[in-house]
Coordinates of N, CA, C and O in Angstrom, one line a residue:
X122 N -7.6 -0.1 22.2 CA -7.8 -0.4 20.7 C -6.6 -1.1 20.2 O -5.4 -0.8 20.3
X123 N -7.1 -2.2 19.7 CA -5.5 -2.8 18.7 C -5.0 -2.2 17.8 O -5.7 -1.8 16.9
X124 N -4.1 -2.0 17.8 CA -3.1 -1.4 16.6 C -3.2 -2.2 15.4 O -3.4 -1.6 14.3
X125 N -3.0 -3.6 15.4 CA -2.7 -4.4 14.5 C -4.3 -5.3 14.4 O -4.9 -6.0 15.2
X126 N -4.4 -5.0 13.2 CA -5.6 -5.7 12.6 C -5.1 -6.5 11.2 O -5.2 -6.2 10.0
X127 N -4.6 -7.5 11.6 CA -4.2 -8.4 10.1 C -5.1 -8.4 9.1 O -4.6 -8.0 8.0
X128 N -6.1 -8.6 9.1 CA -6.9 -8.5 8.5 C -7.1 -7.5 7.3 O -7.2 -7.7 6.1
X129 N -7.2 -6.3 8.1 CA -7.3 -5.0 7.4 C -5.4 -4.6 6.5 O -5.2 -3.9 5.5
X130 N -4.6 -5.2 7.1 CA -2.9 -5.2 7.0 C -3.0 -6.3 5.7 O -2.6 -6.1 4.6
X131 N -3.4 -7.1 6.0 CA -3.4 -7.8 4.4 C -4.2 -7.4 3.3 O -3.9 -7.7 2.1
X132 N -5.2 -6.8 3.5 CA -5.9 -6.2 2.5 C -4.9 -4.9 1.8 O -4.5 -4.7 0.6
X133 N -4.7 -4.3 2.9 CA -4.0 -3.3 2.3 C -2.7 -3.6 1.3 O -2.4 -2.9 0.3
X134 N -2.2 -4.6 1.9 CA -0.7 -5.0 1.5 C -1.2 -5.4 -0.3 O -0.8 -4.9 -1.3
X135 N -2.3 -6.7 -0.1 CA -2.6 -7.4 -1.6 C -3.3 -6.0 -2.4 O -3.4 -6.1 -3.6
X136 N -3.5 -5.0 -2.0 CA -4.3 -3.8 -2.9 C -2.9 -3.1 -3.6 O -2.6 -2.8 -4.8
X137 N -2.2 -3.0 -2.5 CA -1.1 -2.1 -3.0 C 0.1 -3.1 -4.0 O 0.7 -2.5 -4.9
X138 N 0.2 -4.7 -3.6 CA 0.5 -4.7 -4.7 C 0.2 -5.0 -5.6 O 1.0 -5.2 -6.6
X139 N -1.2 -5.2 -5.8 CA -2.3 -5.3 -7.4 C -2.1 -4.2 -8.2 O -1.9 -4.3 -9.4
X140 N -2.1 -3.1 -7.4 CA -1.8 -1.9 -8.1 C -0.9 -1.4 -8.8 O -0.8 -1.0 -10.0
X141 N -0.1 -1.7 -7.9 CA 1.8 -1.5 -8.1 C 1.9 -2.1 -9.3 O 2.1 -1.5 -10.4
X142 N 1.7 -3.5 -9.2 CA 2.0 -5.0 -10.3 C 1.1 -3.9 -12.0 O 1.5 -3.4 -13.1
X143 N -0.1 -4.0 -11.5 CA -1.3 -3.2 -12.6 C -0.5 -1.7 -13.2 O -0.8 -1.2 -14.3
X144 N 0.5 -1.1 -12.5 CA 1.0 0.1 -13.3 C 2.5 -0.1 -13.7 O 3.3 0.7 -14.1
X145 N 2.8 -1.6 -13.5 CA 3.9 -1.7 -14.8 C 5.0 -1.4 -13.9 O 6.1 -1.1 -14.5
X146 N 4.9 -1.2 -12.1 CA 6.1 -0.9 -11.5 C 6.8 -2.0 -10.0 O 6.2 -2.6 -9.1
X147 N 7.9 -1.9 -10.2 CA 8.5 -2.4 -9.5 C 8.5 -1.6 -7.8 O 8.3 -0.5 -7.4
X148 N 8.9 -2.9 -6.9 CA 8.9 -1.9 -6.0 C 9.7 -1.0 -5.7 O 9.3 0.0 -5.1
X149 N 11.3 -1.3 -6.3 CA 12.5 -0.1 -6.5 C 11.7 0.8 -7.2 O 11.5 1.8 -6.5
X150 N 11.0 0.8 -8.4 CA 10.9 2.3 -8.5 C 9.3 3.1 -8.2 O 8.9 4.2 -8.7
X151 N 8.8 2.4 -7.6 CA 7.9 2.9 -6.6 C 8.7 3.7 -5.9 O 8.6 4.9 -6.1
X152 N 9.6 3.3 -5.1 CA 10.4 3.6 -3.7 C 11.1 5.0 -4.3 O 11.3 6.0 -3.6
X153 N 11.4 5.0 -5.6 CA 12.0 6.1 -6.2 C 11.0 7.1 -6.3 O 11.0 8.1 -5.5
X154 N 10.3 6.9 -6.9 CA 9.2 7.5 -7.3 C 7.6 8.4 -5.9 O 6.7 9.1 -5.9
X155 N 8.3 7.7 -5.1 CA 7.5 8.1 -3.5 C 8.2 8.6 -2.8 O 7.8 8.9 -1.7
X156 N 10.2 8.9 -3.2 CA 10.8 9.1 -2.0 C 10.9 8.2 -1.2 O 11.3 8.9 -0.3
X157 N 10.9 7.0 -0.7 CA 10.6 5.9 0.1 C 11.9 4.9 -0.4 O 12.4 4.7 -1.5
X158 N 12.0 4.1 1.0 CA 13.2 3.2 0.9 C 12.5 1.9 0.2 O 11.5 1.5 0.7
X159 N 13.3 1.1 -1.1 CA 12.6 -0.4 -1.1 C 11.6 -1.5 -0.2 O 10.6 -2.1 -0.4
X160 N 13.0 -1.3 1.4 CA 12.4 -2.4 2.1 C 11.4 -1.6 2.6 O 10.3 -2.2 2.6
X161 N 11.2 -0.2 3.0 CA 9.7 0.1 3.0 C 8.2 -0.1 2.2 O 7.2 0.0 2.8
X162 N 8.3 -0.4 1.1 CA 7.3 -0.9 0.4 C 7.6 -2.6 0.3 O 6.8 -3.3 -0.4
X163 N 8.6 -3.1 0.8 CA 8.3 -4.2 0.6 C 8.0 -4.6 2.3 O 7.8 -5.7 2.8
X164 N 8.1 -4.0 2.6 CA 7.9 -4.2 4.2 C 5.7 -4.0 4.2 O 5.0 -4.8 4.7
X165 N 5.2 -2.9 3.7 CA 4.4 -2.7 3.2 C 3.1 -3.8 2.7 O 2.0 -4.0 3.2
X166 N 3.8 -4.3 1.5 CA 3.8 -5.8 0.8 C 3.6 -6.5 1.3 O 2.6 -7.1 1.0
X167 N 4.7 -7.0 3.1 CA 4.2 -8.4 3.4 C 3.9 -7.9 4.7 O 4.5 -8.5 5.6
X168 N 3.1 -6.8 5.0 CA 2.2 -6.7 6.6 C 3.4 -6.1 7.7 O 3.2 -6.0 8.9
X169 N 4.2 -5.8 7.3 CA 5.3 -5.6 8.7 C 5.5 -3.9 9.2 O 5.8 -3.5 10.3
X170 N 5.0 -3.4 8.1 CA 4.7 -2.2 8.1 C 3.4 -1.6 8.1 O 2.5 -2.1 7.4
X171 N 3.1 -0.2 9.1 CA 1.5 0.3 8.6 C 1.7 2.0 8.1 O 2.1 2.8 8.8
X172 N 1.4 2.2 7.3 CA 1.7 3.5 5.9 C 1.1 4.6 7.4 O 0.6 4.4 8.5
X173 N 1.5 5.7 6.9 CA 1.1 6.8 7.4 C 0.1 7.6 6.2 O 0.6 7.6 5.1
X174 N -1.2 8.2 6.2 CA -1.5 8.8 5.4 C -0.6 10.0 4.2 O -1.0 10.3 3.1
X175 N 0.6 10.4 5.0 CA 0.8 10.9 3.8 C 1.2 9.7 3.1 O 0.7 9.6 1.9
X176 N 2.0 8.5 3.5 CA 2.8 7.4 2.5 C 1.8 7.0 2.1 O 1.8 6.6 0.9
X177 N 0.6 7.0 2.6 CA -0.9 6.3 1.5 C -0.9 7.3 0.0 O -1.0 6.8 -1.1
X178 N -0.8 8.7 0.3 CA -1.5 9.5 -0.4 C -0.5 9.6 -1.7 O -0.8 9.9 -2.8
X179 N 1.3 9.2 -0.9 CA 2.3 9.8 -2.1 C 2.5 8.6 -3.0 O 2.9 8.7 -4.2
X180 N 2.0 6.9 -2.2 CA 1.9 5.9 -3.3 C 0.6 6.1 -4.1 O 0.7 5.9 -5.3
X181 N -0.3 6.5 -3.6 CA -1.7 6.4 -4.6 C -1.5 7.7 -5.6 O -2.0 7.5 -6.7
X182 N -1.1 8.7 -5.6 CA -0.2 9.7 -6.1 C 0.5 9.1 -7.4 O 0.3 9.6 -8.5
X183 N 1.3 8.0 -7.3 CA 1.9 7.6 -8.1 C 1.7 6.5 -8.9 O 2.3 6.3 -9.9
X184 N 0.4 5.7 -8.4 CA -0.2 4.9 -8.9 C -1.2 5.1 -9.5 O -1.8 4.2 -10.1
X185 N -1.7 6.2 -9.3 CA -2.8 7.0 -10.2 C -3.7 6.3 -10.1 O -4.3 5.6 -10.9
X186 N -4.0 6.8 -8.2 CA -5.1 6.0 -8.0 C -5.4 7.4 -6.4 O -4.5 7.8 -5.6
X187 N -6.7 7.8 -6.6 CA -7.2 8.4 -5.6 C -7.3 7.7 -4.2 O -7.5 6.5 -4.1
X188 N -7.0 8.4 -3.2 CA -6.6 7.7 -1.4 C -8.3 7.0 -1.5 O -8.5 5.8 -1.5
X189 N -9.5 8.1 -1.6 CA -10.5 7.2 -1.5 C -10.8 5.9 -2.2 O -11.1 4.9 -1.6
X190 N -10.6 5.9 -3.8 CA -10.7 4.8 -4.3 C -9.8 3.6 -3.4 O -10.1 2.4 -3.3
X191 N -8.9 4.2 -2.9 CA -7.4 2.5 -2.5 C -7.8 2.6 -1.5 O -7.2 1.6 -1.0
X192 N -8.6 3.2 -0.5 CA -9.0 3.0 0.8 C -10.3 2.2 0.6 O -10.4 1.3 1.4
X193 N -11.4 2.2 -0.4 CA -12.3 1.6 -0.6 C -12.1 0.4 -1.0 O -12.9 -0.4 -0.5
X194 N -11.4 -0.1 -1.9 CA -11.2 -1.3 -2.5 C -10.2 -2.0 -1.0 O -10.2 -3.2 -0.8
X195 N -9.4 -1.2 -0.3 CA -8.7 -2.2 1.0 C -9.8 -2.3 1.1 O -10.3 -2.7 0.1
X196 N -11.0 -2.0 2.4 CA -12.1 -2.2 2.9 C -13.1 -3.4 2.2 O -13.9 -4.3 2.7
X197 N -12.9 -3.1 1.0 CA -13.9 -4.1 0.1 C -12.9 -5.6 0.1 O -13.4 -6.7 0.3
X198 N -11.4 -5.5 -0.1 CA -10.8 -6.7 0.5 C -11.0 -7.4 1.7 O -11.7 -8.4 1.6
X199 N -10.6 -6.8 2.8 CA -11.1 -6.9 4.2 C -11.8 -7.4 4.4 O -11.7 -8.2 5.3
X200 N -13.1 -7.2 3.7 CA -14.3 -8.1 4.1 C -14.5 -9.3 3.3 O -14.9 -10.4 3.7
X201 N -14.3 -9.1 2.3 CA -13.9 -10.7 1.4 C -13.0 -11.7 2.2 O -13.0 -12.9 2.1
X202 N -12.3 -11.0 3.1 CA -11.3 -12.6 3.5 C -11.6 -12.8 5.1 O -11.1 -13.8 5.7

């Protein structure tokens, strides 16, 4: 099985920062706000990183957005590109 699916890694990356951008936050204080280091969400951001479910659950947590909704809308990315 591949680990790395760009595909699915870009989707995720453009959802999370639509979101991010959409609640008025920076990535510092995301990073605050999740417990999480900067270059981790910006690592996040440009594909270099892949989230662990909890780090899915403690950014959508803070983005006030449900893991299914941000898991649905990556997938609905994904297949658009």
């Amino acid at each position: 099985m591949e680990r790395k699916n760009q595909k699915l890694m870009a989707a995720f990356a453009k959802v999370l920062r639509e979101k991010r951008k959409a609640a008025k936050l920076s990535q510092e204080e995301l990073a605050f706000r999740t417990e999480l280091s900067m270059s981790y969400i910006s690592f996040l951001e440009t594909c270099r990183r892949q989230p662990t479910l909890t780090v899915m659950e403690a950014i959508c947590r803070e983005l006030g957005v449900s893991l299914t909704e941000f898991v649905r809308e990556v997938e609905q990315a994904a297949v658009k590109s």
